[in-house]
Short mmCIF file of C-alpha atoms in Angstrom, two decimals:
data_model
loop_
_atom_site.label_atom_id
_atom_site.label_comp_id
_atom_site.label_asym_id
_atom_site.label_seq_id
_atom_site.Cartn_x
_atom_site.Cartn_y
_atom_site.Cartn_z
CA MET A 1 142.42 22.04 54.75
CA LYS A 2 144.27 24.85 56.49
CA ARG A 3 146.14 22.18 58.47
CA VAL A 4 147.16 20.49 55.52
CA ILE A 5 148.44 23.54 53.82
CA ARG A 6 150.16 24.71 56.98
CA LEU A 7 151.78 21.10 57.00
CA ILE A 8 152.96 21.41 53.57
CA VAL A 9 154.46 24.75 54.33
CA LEU A 10 156.37 23.43 57.34
CA LEU A 11 157.74 20.49 55.51
CA SER A 12 159.07 22.58 52.65
CA ILE A 13 161.04 24.89 54.77
CA PRO A 14 163.93 22.41 55.38
CA ALA A 15 163.91 21.51 51.71
CA LEU A 16 164.13 25.07 50.82
CA ILE A 17 167.12 25.79 53.35
CA ALA A 18 169.00 22.57 52.18
CA ILE A 19 168.70 23.96 48.58
CA GLY A 20 169.90 27.41 49.67
CA LEU A 21 172.92 25.72 51.48
CA HIS A 22 174.01 23.70 48.37
CA TRP A 23 174.02 26.87 46.09
CA HIS A 24 175.87 28.78 48.78
CA SER A 25 178.54 26.20 48.91
CA ALA A 26 178.79 25.01 45.48
CA PRO A 27 182.39 25.67 43.88
CA VAL A 28 182.27 28.95 42.20
CA HIS A 29 184.91 30.51 39.68
CA ALA A 30 186.23 33.88 40.76
CA ALA A 31 185.86 35.51 37.26
CA ASP A 32 182.55 36.77 36.08
CA ASN A 33 180.37 34.57 33.87
CA ALA A 34 181.49 36.25 30.59
CA SER A 35 185.02 35.40 31.30
CA GLN A 36 184.37 32.02 32.50
CA ASP A 37 182.77 31.10 28.92
CA ASN A 38 185.86 32.69 27.36
CA THR A 39 188.23 30.58 29.48
CA SER A 40 186.61 27.42 28.93
CA GLN A 41 187.34 27.59 25.45
CA GLN A 42 191.12 28.20 26.03
CA ALA A 43 192.15 24.83 27.84
CA ASP A 44 190.76 21.76 29.03
CA PRO A 45 188.17 22.47 31.92
CA ALA A 46 189.49 19.51 33.73
CA GLY A 47 192.42 21.50 34.66
CA LEU A 48 195.07 20.24 37.03
CA GLU A 49 194.85 18.08 40.23
CA ALA A 50 197.14 17.43 42.89
CA ARG A 51 197.36 16.52 46.68
CA GLY A 52 198.08 19.58 48.67
CA ARG A 53 201.34 18.42 49.89
CA ASP A 54 202.53 17.89 46.39
CA VAL A 55 202.10 21.61 45.43
CA GLN A 56 205.28 23.57 45.75
CA VAL A 57 204.97 27.30 46.72
CA ILE A 58 207.43 29.40 44.82
CA ASP A 59 206.15 32.75 46.34
CA GLY A 60 202.79 34.25 47.53
CA ASP A 61 200.97 33.75 44.26
CA THR A 62 203.00 31.44 42.33
CA ILE A 63 203.09 27.58 42.48
CA MET A 64 204.48 24.59 40.79
CA ILE A 65 202.30 21.28 40.23
CA ALA A 66 204.13 18.47 38.64
CA GLY A 67 206.97 20.64 37.16
CA GLN A 68 204.69 23.17 35.64
CA VAL A 69 205.02 26.70 37.09
CA LEU A 70 201.68 28.71 37.49
CA ASP A 71 200.31 32.04 38.57
CA ILE A 72 197.34 32.07 40.62
CA ALA A 73 194.84 34.32 38.89
CA GLY A 74 193.10 37.53 40.53
CA MET A 75 195.71 38.26 43.20
CA ASP A 76 199.18 39.76 43.69
CA ALA A 77 201.12 38.86 46.83
CA PRO A 78 203.89 40.99 48.30
CA GLU A 79 207.24 39.78 47.01
CA LEU A 80 209.30 37.12 49.01
CA GLY A 81 211.84 39.96 50.00
CA GLN A 82 209.26 42.60 50.57
CA GLN A 83 208.76 44.24 53.93
CA CYS A 84 205.76 46.22 55.42
CA LEU A 85 205.58 48.56 58.40
CA HIS A 86 203.34 47.78 61.30
CA ASN A 87 203.23 49.95 64.36
CA GLY A 88 206.69 51.34 63.60
CA SER A 89 208.38 47.87 62.87
CA PHE A 90 209.23 46.18 59.56
CA TRP A 91 208.05 42.64 59.13
CA ASP A 92 208.64 40.27 56.18
CA CYS A 93 205.03 40.40 54.71
CA GLY A 94 206.10 39.00 51.46
CA MET A 95 207.64 35.84 53.29
CA SER A 96 204.31 35.73 55.51
CA SER A 97 202.07 35.60 52.33
CA ALA A 98 204.16 32.83 50.91
CA MET A 99 204.16 30.84 54.19
CA GLN A 100 200.52 31.32 54.38
CA LEU A 101 199.93 29.95 50.96
CA ARG A 102 202.20 27.14 51.82
CA LYS A 103 200.07 26.34 54.83
CA TYR A 104 196.88 26.41 52.89
CA PHE A 105 198.18 23.49 50.69
CA ALA A 106 200.05 21.60 53.24
CA MET A 107 196.90 21.38 55.51
CA ALA A 108 194.71 20.79 52.57
CA PRO A 109 191.97 18.30 53.55
CA PHE A 110 190.96 17.73 49.88
CA ASP A 111 192.71 17.60 46.45
CA VAL A 112 193.78 20.73 45.13
CA HIS A 113 192.11 21.68 41.53
CA CYS A 114 193.45 24.36 39.21
CA TRP A 115 191.57 25.48 36.12
CA PRO A 116 192.62 28.04 33.27
CA GLY A 117 191.80 31.61 34.65
CA ASP A 118 190.94 34.63 32.42
CA GLN A 119 194.00 35.71 30.62
CA GLU A 120 192.60 38.82 29.29
CA ARG A 121 191.81 40.10 33.14
CA ALA A 122 194.97 38.35 34.70
CA GLY A 123 196.94 41.82 34.57
CA LYS A 124 200.27 39.92 34.13
CA ALA A 125 202.27 39.02 31.02
CA ASP A 126 200.85 36.40 28.67
CA ASP A 127 203.88 34.17 28.92
CA PHE A 128 202.97 32.01 32.21
CA PRO A 129 199.84 29.99 32.77
CA ILE A 130 197.25 31.63 34.79
CA VAL A 131 195.25 29.46 36.78
CA GLU A 132 192.39 29.68 39.66
CA CYS A 133 192.70 27.11 42.32
CA GLY A 134 190.54 25.50 44.91
CA ILE A 135 190.87 23.35 47.76
CA GLY A 136 187.70 21.44 48.06
CA GLU A 137 185.14 24.39 47.54
CA ARG A 138 187.50 26.76 48.90
CA ASP A 139 188.84 29.33 46.48
CA VAL A 140 192.55 29.77 47.13
CA ALA A 141 193.02 33.28 46.09
CA ALA A 142 189.67 34.36 47.92
CA ALA A 143 191.24 32.96 50.90
CA MET A 144 194.43 34.75 50.60
CA ILE A 145 192.88 38.15 50.00
CA SER A 146 190.15 37.79 53.00
CA ASP A 147 193.15 36.89 55.21
CA GLY A 148 194.97 40.08 54.04
CA GLU A 149 197.89 38.39 52.50
CA ALA A 150 197.39 39.55 48.93
CA LEU A 151 195.62 42.20 46.95
CA PRO A 152 193.18 41.72 44.14
CA ILE A 153 194.06 42.39 40.66
CA ALA A 154 191.95 45.24 39.48
CA GLY A 155 189.04 44.11 37.47
CA TYR A 156 189.50 40.53 37.80
CA SER A 157 186.76 39.72 40.15
CA HIS A 158 184.25 41.99 41.88
CA ARG A 159 184.10 39.28 44.56
CA TYR A 160 187.83 39.70 45.18
CA ASP A 161 187.40 43.43 45.47
CA ARG A 162 184.67 43.21 48.02
CA LEU A 163 186.82 40.78 50.11
CA SER A 164 189.75 43.23 49.89
CA ARG A 165 187.79 46.08 50.85
CA ASP A 166 186.47 43.98 53.98
CA ALA A 167 189.94 42.95 55.02
CA ASP A 168 191.06 46.84 54.62
CA ASN A 169 188.24 47.88 56.85
CA ALA A 170 189.30 45.34 59.50
CA GLY A 171 192.92 46.14 59.18
CA ILE A 172 193.84 42.56 58.52
CA GLY A 173 197.30 41.24 57.38
CA ILE A 174 198.78 43.84 55.06
CA HIS A 175 196.10 46.25 55.43
CA GLY A 176 196.88 46.62 59.00
CA GLY A 177 200.08 48.91 58.25
CA ASP A 178 202.18 50.43 55.45
CA MET A 179 203.32 48.83 52.27
CA ILE A 180 204.22 49.47 48.78
CA ALA A 181 201.99 47.76 46.15
CA PRO A 182 203.79 44.67 44.77
CA SER A 183 203.78 46.02 41.43
CA ASP A 184 205.61 49.28 42.41
CA TRP A 185 207.81 47.06 44.61
CA ARG A 186 208.80 45.13 41.52
CA ALA A 187 209.57 48.32 39.74
CA GLY A 188 212.05 49.47 42.48
CA LYS A 189 210.06 51.53 44.94
CA ARG A 190 210.62 50.90 48.71
CA LEU A 191 209.21 52.27 52.10
CA ASP A 192 211.44 54.47 53.81
CA GLY A 193 214.01 52.60 55.75
CA GLU A 194 213.02 49.11 54.21
CA THR A 195 215.81 46.58 53.72
CA GLY A 196 213.75 44.49 51.18
CA ARG A 197 215.88 41.47 49.94
CA CYS A 198 216.12 39.68 46.82
CA LEU A 199 215.20 35.84 47.50
CA PHE A 200 215.55 34.54 43.96
CA ILE A 201 218.80 33.41 42.54
CA ALA A 202 219.87 32.57 38.98
CA ASP A 203 222.75 30.06 38.23
CA GLY A 204 223.92 31.79 35.08
CA LYS A 205 222.79 28.59 33.08
CA GLY A 206 219.19 30.07 32.23
CA ASN A 207 217.48 28.59 35.62
CA TYR A 208 216.27 30.36 38.86
CA LEU A 209 215.23 29.16 42.12
CA SER A 210 213.24 30.60 44.91
CA THR A 211 214.60 30.65 48.67
CA LEU A 212 211.44 28.38 49.45
CA ASP A 213 212.57 25.78 47.25
CA PRO A 214 214.19 22.67 49.27
CA ARG A 215 217.02 22.68 46.73
CA PHE A 216 217.94 26.44 47.37
CA ALA A 217 220.84 25.61 49.79
CA ASP A 218 222.57 23.50 47.24
CA PHE A 219 221.88 25.79 44.27
CA ALA A 220 225.09 27.55 42.95
CA ALA A 221 223.84 30.98 42.77
CA ASP A 222 225.25 33.50 40.17
CA THR A 223 222.68 36.41 40.39
CA LYS A 224 220.05 37.61 42.99
CA ILE A 225 216.77 38.45 41.67
CA CYS A 226 213.79 40.21 43.56
CA SER A 227 210.92 38.69 41.99
CA ASP A 228 209.47 35.72 39.88
CA GLU A 229 208.57 38.29 37.38
CA GLU A 230 211.85 39.75 37.06
CA ALA A 231 213.16 36.25 36.52
CA ARG A 232 210.81 35.84 33.76
CA ALA A 233 211.78 39.21 32.13
CA LYS A 234 215.33 37.86 32.10
CA ASP A 235 214.13 34.92 30.03
CA LEU A 236 215.07 32.56 32.99
CA ASN A 237 213.21 29.42 33.50
CA TYR A 238 212.49 27.90 37.01
CA LEU A 239 214.58 24.88 37.78
CA PRO A 240 212.65 21.76 36.81
CA PRO A 241 212.55 18.92 39.17
CA SER A 242 215.12 16.14 38.89
CA PRO A 243 213.92 13.28 36.60
#
């Protein structure tokens, strides 16, 4: 009887391990359960789906899918023209964050899925769709924060807060030097000696465009804008794709 019991225990171990791995790798929304319940009532839970190469990156936390501009929930990346200081030298941390986000999508081995984020915790104006996005089972915002390419939005997800602390302790990415918080940078604050650039442009016809957009070179610029948020505050619309 003891041998039978021992055999049953041994056979059950692989099954328990498999169950544990399944739960560990299952897709997880970043926000807490309470906010997920609230979110599911706001929009179609199916959300948006696209191939990675079809996701257009506007800046380090803003994307466009099928002509719809979306803010990635739970994170705030340096602005495109923002610079950070590392070992006494300035580097374009805003552009670095945007290019890292573009790399995630361009090299995505699975389709990109985006679903409604928690607007109440988003920390941004209620005039733009807020979404959480995943590539397969990888949370895009979590990846950006873990890689030191963005800061978490306070109060959105404790998981993001922990990931940011880990990145900060390791001195990864923007945590490896001095930087102005993106929200303060948008308000006009700069590091001493920083020559931050404004890399959005407006055409005087109610449209604006990011320097990362392939149409940028042919865009007739009228006004330079420092951030996507500034463009929205001016009631500008991102230039839609050609029909």
